[in-house]
Every structure is written in structure tokens, then in C-alpha cells.
Amino acid sequence: MDDPYKILGVDKSASDAEIKKAYRKLAKKYHPDLNPSDKNAEAKFQEISAANDLLGDPEKRARYDRGEIDASGAEKPEYQYYKQYGGRPGAQQYSAGGDFDDLGDIFSQMFGQRGGAGPRGAGGQRFDMKGGDARYHLAVDFLDAVNGNPQRIVLPDGSSLEVKIPQGIKDGQTIRLKGKGQPGIGAGPPGDAYVEIEVRPHKTFRREGNDIVVDVPISFDEAVLGGKIDVPTIDGRVRVNVPAGASSGQTLRLKGKGVKPRKGKTGDQRCVLKIVMPKKIDDDLKAFAESWRKDHAYNPRENM
């Protein structure tokens, strides 16, 4: 992979927030769901995802900047061997006074051996190590997050991974997928994958805690006379009774129609009424309003 900073279009001095903002902007632009059958966009998405996996993890970013891992996130062999085995019993300590042709000579001295194949430490003893963790970002539709619908995430190598979304997950929460990270060394187990969830906003619903809030438009006559209307919920449409004389801002509560988290209390749905006048005021409505105002005028702002 090329320089991850260049891929995300940020400087090496960029803050964590700037890196996250740059990644989200590019991820939305090149996401495969928004660019079906576009192989170039898919490849670009994989590239920026890999760059974010590296730079989005403060520890990995610091190690990359120090040259301990490469752009793919893999630990450079010479550093890994030294860190794991340079100070173990039976291994000679590295000294800078020797005359070495290359790094292989350094580690031959450090491990007390020359040559050999496979992940081996001092005296040719095999070593095992857990694989590194991987970090991903997944944008999920509002209702998929609320209802806990499973998703698939595209990995940097082009493969995909199914992610079980916990019901009621919130924006910014992270899911841990045990054993789905980088492969281990030797007989070491693989690392874990951490998936940060971004919940996309919905055109109708918004979430406040475990409550769902919906702005419900009502007509002038519905506000005056009241009546039953259809209202959307996260589980489908329901009939709601609007009381006569309803005002804009008045809230109707639907018990138990909010988010149902795996743990905790189920929320409610709050329907905030909003009186919407017709786009065109015809002569009949205008004449009625003028006649009604003569004998029934009132000031709704008298308490302001």
C-alpha cells in the first residue's frame, strides 16, 4: 500500500479527528453501495479503508511513524524478532560495535544462530504470537441499527465479513469480532477486529436516548376538529388520535414504540405535532378566517 497519509489526503501532523473526518468523507464517496459495478471505486474504497485501519489506531499510527510496521500494518520482521527475543535467556544482546553486512547478521548474533527458516527465536526455538488487531468503519442505515439487522463489510483485500449488529446500537459504538483480525505468527491465534459503527440519519426518525422522535404534520382542520391519523413508527404505521384543538409542538406519546435495546428499558415514540397550512389559501378559507377573527380574535403571544 502507498503512503496512508497521502491516500487519506492529510498531513503527518493531522489530528485523530482530522484523519477520521477525511476517511468518512472518502468512504461515503467511494463506498461500493453507492458505486455499484464500479471496480475503480471499489478498489479505492479498499485502499482508504486500509489506510484508516492503520492511521485510525493511535498505537498503530505511532508504530508506523517510527518505522516499526509497514503501510499494510504488518510488523517488520527485524523489529518483531528483536522485541520478542532479543532479551530472552540464551539470546545475546545486540551491540552496536560489531561489523555487520546487513540486518540479518545483527539478528543472527542476537538469536545466537545463522540461517534457518520459519518463526524461530533463540537457539532455533519456535515462537508463536497472537496476530494484530484490525479496525474498520461501517456506516449503517438508521433502521438497520435500531432493529439489529446483520451487515457485510468489505475488507481491504476485497473479501467481505458479516457483522452481527446488536439491536439498538448507537452511533459511534464499536463491535468486537473475536479472531477476525490479522493472522497469528506460528501457532499464535489471530487478532480481533473492531468495527466502529456510524448510524446514518433518517429522513423521518431521530433518536433521543431510547426514544424515537417524529415530527408529524397535521392539517388546519385536523388541528381544529381532531381525529385519527396514520403515523409511521420503526415497526410500521399505526393509528393515532389527534385531540381537537391541537397546537404545533404538542407531543403525543406512543408507549413502547421506541428503541428496544438488548439491555435496558424499551423507549417510547414521541410524535411532535406540526400544523401545516395549505400551500394556497383560497377565497373560502380567507373569508372564513376574516369572519371568525371579528368575534374570536386572541393573542397567542400574550405570555411572551
mmCIF file of C-alpha atoms in Angstrom:
data_model
loop_
_atom_site.group_PDB
_atom_site.id
_atom_site.type_symbol
_atom_site.label_atom_id
_atom_site.label_comp_id
_atom_site.label_asym_id
_atom_site.label_seq_id
_atom_site.Cartn_x
_atom_site.Cartn_y
_atom_site.Cartn_z
ATOM 1 C CA MET A 1 0.000 0.000 0.000
ATOM 2 C CA ASP A 2 1.135 3.549 -0.722
ATOM 3 C CA ASP A 3 1.666 6.164 1.975
ATOM 4 C CA PRO A 4 -1.585 6.067 4.042
ATOM 5 C CA TYR A 5 -1.341 9.796 4.752
ATOM 6 C CA LYS A 6 -1.388 10.537 1.004
ATOM 7 C CA ILE A 7 -4.266 8.118 0.460
ATOM 8 C CA LEU A 8 -6.424 9.981 3.011
ATOM 9 C CA GLY A 9 -5.122 13.366 1.857
ATOM 10 C CA VAL A 10 -3.867 14.503 5.257
ATOM 11 C CA ASP A 11 -0.529 15.694 6.627
ATOM 12 C CA LYS A 12 1.518 13.597 9.015
ATOM 13 C CA SER A 13 0.745 16.183 11.683
ATOM 14 C CA ALA A 14 -3.025 15.699 11.261
ATOM 15 C CA SER A 15 -5.038 15.130 14.432
ATOM 16 C CA ASP A 16 -7.069 11.974 15.052
ATOM 17 C CA ALA A 17 -10.250 13.957 14.400
ATOM 18 C CA GLU A 18 -8.906 15.235 11.061
ATOM 19 C CA ILE A 19 -7.992 11.693 9.999
ATOM 20 C CA LYS A 20 -11.440 10.410 10.951
ATOM 21 C CA LYS A 21 -13.143 13.259 9.078
ATOM 22 C CA ALA A 22 -11.052 12.671 5.950
ATOM 23 C CA TYR A 23 -11.778 8.945 5.992
ATOM 24 C CA ARG A 24 -15.531 9.379 6.413
ATOM 25 C CA LYS A 25 -15.661 11.840 3.531
ATOM 26 C CA LEU A 26 -13.795 9.478 1.203
ATOM 27 C CA ALA A 27 -15.676 6.391 2.421
ATOM 28 C CA LYS A 28 -19.010 7.974 1.589
ATOM 29 C CA LYS A 29 -17.744 8.965 -1.856
ATOM 30 C CA TYR A 30 -16.311 5.574 -2.846
ATOM 31 C CA HIS A 31 -18.477 3.119 -0.879
ATOM 32 C CA PRO A 32 -19.450 0.109 -3.078
ATOM 33 C CA ASP A 33 -23.127 0.523 -2.178
ATOM 34 C CA LEU A 34 -23.081 3.978 -3.761
ATOM 35 C CA ASN A 35 -20.988 2.894 -6.754
ATOM 36 C CA PRO A 36 -22.413 -0.464 -7.902
ATOM 37 C CA SER A 37 -20.340 -2.265 -10.566
ATOM 38 C CA ASP A 38 -17.619 0.397 -10.356
ATOM 39 C CA LYS A 39 -14.406 -1.600 -9.843
ATOM 40 C CA ASN A 40 -12.267 1.540 -9.585
ATOM 41 C CA ALA A 41 -14.420 2.904 -6.764
ATOM 42 C CA GLU A 42 -14.329 -0.473 -5.008
ATOM 43 C CA ALA A 43 -10.538 -0.589 -5.226
ATOM 44 C CA LYS A 44 -10.300 2.981 -3.931
ATOM 45 C CA PHE A 45 -12.616 2.144 -1.040
ATOM 46 C CA GLN A 46 -10.452 -0.809 -0.083
ATOM 47 C CA GLU A 47 -7.365 1.387 -0.226
ATOM 48 C CA ILE A 48 -8.763 4.140 2.000
ATOM 49 C CA SER A 49 -10.168 1.532 4.410
ATOM 50 C CA ALA A 50 -6.714 0.002 4.800
ATOM 51 C CA ALA A 51 -5.189 3.445 5.346
ATOM 52 C CA ASN A 52 -7.770 4.229 8.017
ATOM 53 C CA ASP A 53 -7.199 0.884 9.717
ATOM 54 C CA LEU A 54 -3.617 1.983 10.226
ATOM 55 C CA LEU A 55 -3.900 5.698 10.965
ATOM 56 C CA GLY A 56 -7.185 5.427 12.863
ATOM 57 C CA ASP A 57 -5.482 3.388 15.573
ATOM 58 C CA PRO A 58 -3.212 5.713 17.610
ATOM 59 C CA GLU A 59 -0.875 2.889 18.604
ATOM 60 C CA LYS A 60 -0.507 1.547 15.058
ATOM 61 C CA ARG A 61 -0.046 5.066 13.714
ATOM 62 C CA ALA A 62 2.747 5.758 16.190
ATOM 63 C CA ARG A 63 4.475 2.498 15.322
ATOM 64 C CA TYR A 64 4.175 3.222 11.606
ATOM 65 C CA ASP A 65 5.650 6.683 12.102
ATOM 66 C CA ARG A 66 8.566 5.101 13.984
ATOM 67 C CA GLY A 67 9.120 2.592 11.179
ATOM 68 C CA GLU A 68 8.219 -0.446 13.283
ATOM 69 C CA ILE A 69 5.396 -1.577 10.960
ATOM 70 C CA ASP A 70 4.861 -1.103 7.250
ATOM 71 C CA ALA A 71 1.942 0.568 5.442
ATOM 72 C CA SER A 72 -0.072 -2.659 5.486
ATOM 73 C CA GLY A 73 0.173 -2.785 9.277
ATOM 74 C CA ALA A 74 2.496 -5.782 9.268
ATOM 75 C CA GLU A 75 5.329 -5.695 11.742
ATOM 76 C CA LYS A 76 8.742 -5.510 10.146
ATOM 77 C CA PRO A 77 10.475 -8.831 10.832
ATOM 78 C CA GLU A 78 13.663 -7.395 12.208
ATOM 79 C CA TYR A 79 11.820 -5.306 14.772
ATOM 80 C CA GLN A 80 9.472 -8.119 15.734
ATOM 81 C CA TYR A 81 12.297 -10.587 16.321
ATOM 82 C CA TYR A 82 14.288 -8.132 18.397
ATOM 83 C CA LYS A 83 11.318 -7.097 20.509
ATOM 84 C CA GLN A 84 10.193 -10.649 21.212
ATOM 85 C CA TYR A 85 13.517 -12.442 21.622
ATOM 86 C CA GLY A 86 16.424 -10.026 21.907
ATOM 87 C CA GLY A 87 16.292 -10.038 25.692
ATOM 88 C CA ARG A 88 15.291 -13.646 26.364
ATOM 89 C CA PRO A 89 17.550 -16.118 28.181
ATOM 90 C CA GLY A 90 20.010 -17.694 25.767
ATOM 91 C CA ALA A 91 19.863 -14.819 23.304
ATOM 92 C CA GLN A 92 22.821 -12.465 23.042
ATOM 93 C CA GLN A 93 22.163 -8.779 23.436
ATOM 94 C CA TYR A 94 22.608 -6.625 20.365
ATOM 95 C CA SER A 95 25.654 -4.390 20.460
ATOM 96 C CA ALA A 96 26.380 -1.606 18.019
ATOM 97 C CA GLY A 97 30.106 -2.239 17.934
ATOM 98 C CA GLY A 98 30.066 -5.176 15.510
ATOM 99 C CA ASP A 99 30.837 -5.017 11.822
ATOM 100 C CA PHE A 100 27.696 -6.294 10.114
ATOM 101 C CA ASP A 101 26.940 -6.558 6.443
ATOM 102 C CA ASP A 102 23.172 -6.410 6.883
ATOM 103 C CA LEU A 103 20.368 -6.719 9.392
ATOM 104 C CA GLY A 104 20.431 -10.497 9.011
ATOM 105 C CA ASP A 105 23.848 -10.519 10.686
ATOM 106 C CA ILE A 106 22.530 -8.455 13.558
ATOM 107 C CA PHE A 107 19.745 -10.903 14.262
ATOM 108 C CA SER A 108 21.987 -13.877 13.771
ATOM 109 C CA GLN A 109 24.094 -12.514 16.614
ATOM 110 C CA MET A 110 21.086 -11.594 18.685
ATOM 111 C CA PHE A 111 19.480 -15.036 18.440
ATOM 112 C CA GLY A 112 22.739 -16.997 18.551
ATOM 113 C CA GLN A 113 22.052 -18.601 15.185
ATOM 114 C CA ARG A 114 22.518 -18.156 11.461
ATOM 115 C CA GLY A 115 20.114 -19.093 8.759
ATOM 116 C CA GLY A 116 17.122 -21.289 9.449
ATOM 117 C CA ALA A 117 13.548 -20.925 8.255
ATOM 118 C CA GLY A 118 10.268 -20.141 9.923
ATOM 119 C CA PRO A 119 9.443 -18.064 13.020
ATOM 120 C CA ARG A 120 12.189 -19.160 15.397
ATOM 121 C CA GLY A 121 13.879 -17.448 18.309
ATOM 122 C CA ALA A 122 16.923 -18.157 20.434
ATOM 123 C CA GLY A 123 18.652 -21.455 19.712
ATOM 124 C CA GLY A 124 16.245 -22.172 16.868
ATOM 125 C CA GLN A 125 13.273 -22.464 19.255
ATOM 126 C CA ARG A 126 9.954 -21.820 17.508
ATOM 127 C CA PHE A 127 7.868 -18.924 18.748
ATOM 128 C CA ASP A 128 4.150 -18.140 18.485
ATOM 129 C CA MET A 129 2.446 -14.780 18.697
ATOM 130 C CA LYS A 130 -1.118 -13.501 18.501
ATOM 131 C CA GLY A 131 -1.929 -11.583 15.330
ATOM 132 C CA GLY A 132 -2.535 -7.864 15.302
ATOM 133 C CA ASP A 133 -5.982 -6.332 15.727
ATOM 134 C CA ALA A 134 -7.796 -4.758 12.763
ATOM 135 C CA ARG A 135 -10.043 -1.712 12.845
ATOM 136 C CA TYR A 136 -12.857 -0.927 10.434
ATOM 137 C CA HIS A 137 -15.578 1.667 9.952
ATOM 138 C CA LEU A 138 -19.109 0.653 8.951
ATOM 139 C CA ALA A 139 -21.943 3.027 8.040
ATOM 140 C CA VAL A 140 -25.338 1.509 8.878
ATOM 141 C CA ASP A 141 -28.819 2.719 7.958
ATOM 142 C CA PHE A 142 -30.864 4.054 10.879
ATOM 143 C CA LEU A 143 -33.449 1.256 10.870
ATOM 144 C CA ASP A 144 -30.796 -1.450 10.491
ATOM 145 C CA ALA A 145 -29.108 -0.134 13.628
ATOM 146 C CA VAL A 146 -32.363 0.112 15.562
ATOM 147 C CA ASN A 147 -33.563 -3.358 14.539
ATOM 148 C CA GLY A 148 -30.160 -5.089 14.640
ATOM 149 C CA ASN A 149 -30.044 -6.225 11.018
ATOM 150 C CA PRO A 150 -26.781 -8.007 10.046
ATOM 151 C CA GLN A 151 -24.428 -6.227 7.633
ATOM 152 C CA ARG A 152 -21.427 -7.107 5.474
ATOM 153 C CA ILE A 153 -18.231 -5.088 5.478
ATOM 154 C CA VAL A 154 -15.763 -5.027 2.578
ATOM 155 C CA LEU A 155 -12.212 -5.743 3.784
ATOM 156 C CA PRO A 156 -9.057 -4.184 2.283
ATOM 157 C CA ASP A 157 -8.201 -7.443 0.471
ATOM 158 C CA GLY A 158 -11.554 -7.468 -1.337
ATOM 159 C CA SER A 159 -13.163 -10.162 0.807
ATOM 160 C CA SER A 160 -16.176 -9.469 2.985
ATOM 161 C CA LEU A 161 -17.103 -10.166 6.573
ATOM 162 C CA GLU A 162 -20.568 -10.491 8.102
ATOM 163 C CA VAL A 163 -21.152 -8.240 11.098
ATOM 164 C CA LYS A 164 -23.962 -9.014 13.526
ATOM 165 C CA ILE A 165 -25.389 -5.659 14.568
ATOM 166 C CA PRO A 166 -26.680 -5.610 18.179
ATOM 167 C CA GLN A 167 -30.259 -4.354 18.312
ATOM 168 C CA GLY A 168 -30.388 -0.696 19.284
ATOM 169 C CA ILE A 169 -26.687 0.036 18.688
ATOM 170 C CA LYS A 170 -25.793 3.732 18.854
ATOM 171 C CA ASP A 171 -23.710 5.910 16.569
ATOM 172 C CA GLY A 172 -20.021 5.714 17.478
ATOM 173 C CA GLN A 173 -20.180 2.382 19.305
ATOM 174 C CA THR A 174 -17.646 -0.337 18.461
ATOM 175 C CA ILE A 175 -18.275 -4.039 17.849
ATOM 176 C CA ARG A 176 -15.540 -6.561 18.658
ATOM 177 C CA LEU A 177 -15.240 -9.569 16.340
ATOM 178 C CA LYS A 178 -13.042 -12.078 18.138
ATOM 179 C CA GLY A 179 -10.468 -13.800 15.947
ATOM 180 C CA LYS A 180 -11.257 -11.752 12.838
ATOM 181 C CA GLY A 181 -8.095 -9.648 12.872
ATOM 182 C CA GLN A 182 -4.640 -10.280 11.427
ATOM 183 C CA PRO A 183 -3.408 -13.903 11.333
ATOM 184 C CA GLY A 184 -1.107 -15.042 14.117
ATOM 185 C CA ILE A 185 2.555 -15.979 13.781
ATOM 186 C CA GLY A 186 3.317 -19.685 14.093
ATOM 187 C CA ALA A 187 0.623 -21.308 16.171
ATOM 188 C CA GLY A 188 -0.459 -17.973 17.621
ATOM 189 C CA PRO A 189 -4.181 -17.119 17.432
ATOM 190 C CA PRO A 190 -5.451 -14.394 15.094
ATOM 191 C CA GLY A 191 -6.127 -10.928 16.425
ATOM 192 C CA ASP A 192 -9.551 -9.336 16.824
ATOM 193 C CA ALA A 193 -11.432 -6.956 14.564
ATOM 194 C CA TYR A 194 -13.002 -3.777 15.935
ATOM 195 C CA VAL A 195 -15.790 -2.246 13.849
ATOM 196 C CA GLU A 196 -16.800 1.339 14.611
ATOM 197 C CA ILE A 197 -20.449 1.948 13.733
ATOM 198 C CA GLU A 198 -21.715 5.108 12.075
ATOM 199 C CA VAL A 199 -25.521 5.335 12.082
ATOM 200 C CA ARG A 200 -26.828 7.226 9.065
ATOM 201 C CA PRO A 201 -29.543 9.808 9.802
ATOM 202 C CA HIS A 202 -33.144 9.020 8.789
ATOM 203 C CA LYS A 203 -35.416 11.421 6.942
ATOM 204 C CA THR A 204 -38.319 10.814 9.362
ATOM 205 C CA PHE A 205 -36.996 9.404 12.642
ATOM 206 C CA ARG A 206 -34.437 10.762 15.080
ATOM 207 C CA ARG A 207 -33.229 9.154 18.261
ATOM 208 C CA GLU A 208 -33.013 10.666 21.744
ATOM 209 C CA GLY A 209 -31.786 8.027 24.182
ATOM 210 C CA ASN A 210 -34.058 5.073 23.511
ATOM 211 C CA ASP A 211 -36.941 7.289 22.414
ATOM 212 C CA ILE A 212 -37.832 7.822 18.768
ATOM 213 C CA VAL A 213 -38.959 11.342 17.899
ATOM 214 C CA VAL A 214 -41.081 12.096 14.819
ATOM 215 C CA ASP A 215 -42.394 15.440 13.575
ATOM 216 C CA VAL A 216 -45.983 14.781 12.443
ATOM 217 C CA PRO A 217 -47.596 17.334 10.118
ATOM 218 C CA ILE A 218 -51.350 17.855 10.587
ATOM 219 C CA SER A 219 -53.745 19.970 8.580
ATOM 220 C CA PHE A 220 -55.601 23.050 9.816
ATOM 221 C CA ASP A 221 -58.916 21.185 10.068
ATOM 222 C CA GLU A 222 -57.308 18.192 11.843
ATOM 223 C CA ALA A 223 -55.915 20.580 14.448
ATOM 224 C CA VAL A 224 -59.315 22.205 14.996
ATOM 225 C CA LEU A 225 -61.577 19.155 14.827
ATOM 226 C CA GLY A 226 -59.197 16.376 15.870
ATOM 227 C CA GLY A 227 -59.428 12.849 14.517
ATOM 228 C CA LYS A 228 -57.412 9.715 13.779
ATOM 229 C CA ILE A 229 -54.340 9.849 11.527
ATOM 230 C CA ASP A 230 -51.683 7.365 10.343
ATOM 231 C CA VAL A 231 -48.240 7.841 11.884
ATOM 232 C CA PRO A 232 -45.028 5.971 10.916
ATOM 233 C CA THR A 233 -43.096 4.065 13.598
ATOM 234 C CA ILE A 234 -39.942 1.938 13.375
ATOM 235 C CA ASP A 235 -42.259 -1.116 13.332
ATOM 236 C CA GLY A 236 -44.743 0.181 10.748
ATOM 237 C CA ARG A 237 -47.640 2.623 10.621
ATOM 238 C CA VAL A 238 -50.147 2.954 13.484
ATOM 239 C CA ARG A 239 -53.362 4.941 14.031
ATOM 240 C CA VAL A 240 -53.094 7.860 16.446
ATOM 241 C CA ASN A 241 -55.847 10.065 17.823
ATOM 242 C CA VAL A 242 -55.237 13.808 17.474
ATOM 243 C CA PRO A 243 -57.228 15.729 20.106
ATOM 244 C CA ALA A 244 -59.464 18.587 18.972
ATOM 245 C CA GLY A 245 -57.776 21.963 19.323
ATOM 246 C CA ALA A 246 -54.242 20.544 18.942
ATOM 247 C CA SER A 247 -51.357 23.004 18.703
ATOM 248 C CA SER A 248 -47.981 22.878 16.973
ATOM 249 C CA GLY A 249 -45.385 21.485 19.340
ATOM 250 C CA GLN A 250 -47.888 19.353 21.235
ATOM 251 C CA THR A 251 -46.490 15.845 21.817
ATOM 252 C CA LEU A 252 -48.350 12.540 21.623
ATOM 253 C CA ARG A 253 -46.546 9.619 23.283
ATOM 254 C CA LEU A 254 -46.716 6.070 21.914
ATOM 255 C CA LYS A 255 -45.699 3.777 24.777
ATOM 256 C CA GLY A 256 -43.129 1.088 23.909
ATOM 257 C CA LYS A 257 -42.753 2.169 20.280
ATOM 258 C CA GLY A 258 -39.149 3.323 20.659
ATOM 259 C CA VAL A 259 -35.801 1.510 20.515
ATOM 260 C CA LYS A 260 -35.689 -1.979 22.033
ATOM 261 C CA PRO A 261 -32.059 -2.414 23.179
ATOM 262 C CA ARG A 262 -30.619 -5.809 24.114
ATOM 263 C CA LYS A 263 -30.243 -4.476 27.646
ATOM 264 C CA GLY A 264 -32.220 -1.737 29.298
ATOM 265 C CA LYS A 265 -35.705 -0.289 29.031
ATOM 266 C CA THR A 266 -37.556 -0.017 25.717
ATOM 267 C CA GLY A 267 -38.146 3.578 24.700
ATOM 268 C CA ASP A 268 -41.291 5.348 23.521
ATOM 269 C CA GLN A 269 -42.111 7.229 20.352
ATOM 270 C CA ARG A 270 -42.861 10.912 20.711
ATOM 271 C CA CYS A 271 -44.975 12.428 17.943
ATOM 272 C CA VAL A 272 -44.496 16.199 17.820
ATOM 273 C CA LEU A 273 -47.456 17.797 16.042
ATOM 274 C CA LYS A 274 -46.853 20.491 13.465
ATOM 275 C CA ILE A 275 -49.762 22.375 11.914
ATOM 276 C CA VAL A 276 -49.186 22.832 8.187
ATOM 277 C CA MET A 277 -51.380 25.265 6.272
ATOM 278 C CA PRO A 278 -52.353 24.573 2.656
ATOM 279 C CA LYS A 279 -49.904 25.813 0.048
ATOM 280 C CA LYS A 280 -52.569 28.085 -1.380
ATOM 281 C CA ILE A 281 -55.097 29.990 0.741
ATOM 282 C CA ASP A 282 -58.306 30.032 -1.297
ATOM 283 C CA ASP A 283 -61.090 32.612 -1.024
ATOM 284 C CA ASP A 284 -63.308 30.380 1.132
ATOM 285 C CA LEU A 285 -60.651 29.862 3.804
ATOM 286 C CA LYS A 286 -59.676 33.519 3.724
ATOM 287 C CA ALA A 287 -63.299 34.659 4.109
ATOM 288 C CA PHE A 288 -63.864 32.199 6.972
ATOM 289 C CA ALA A 289 -60.742 33.403 8.830
ATOM 290 C CA GLU A 290 -61.729 37.066 8.451
ATOM 291 C CA SER A 291 -65.248 36.381 9.706
ATOM 292 C CA TRP A 292 -64.037 34.258 12.627
ATOM 293 C CA ARG A 293 -61.465 36.838 13.709
ATOM 294 C CA LYS A 294 -64.091 39.552 14.130
ATOM 295 C CA ASP A 295 -65.651 37.822 17.133
ATOM 296 C CA HIS A 296 -62.976 35.365 18.311
ATOM 297 C CA ALA A 297 -59.629 37.103 17.984
ATOM 298 C CA TYR A 298 -56.966 36.098 20.559
ATOM 299 C CA ASN A 299 -53.257 36.745 21.119
ATOM 300 C CA PRO A 300 -51.206 33.502 21.356
ATOM 301 C CA ARG A 301 -48.102 35.579 22.281
ATOM 302 C CA GLU A 302 -49.545 37.366 25.300
ATOM 303 C CA ASN A 303 -47.312 35.443 27.717
ATOM 304 C CA MET A 304 -44.067 36.100 25.848
#
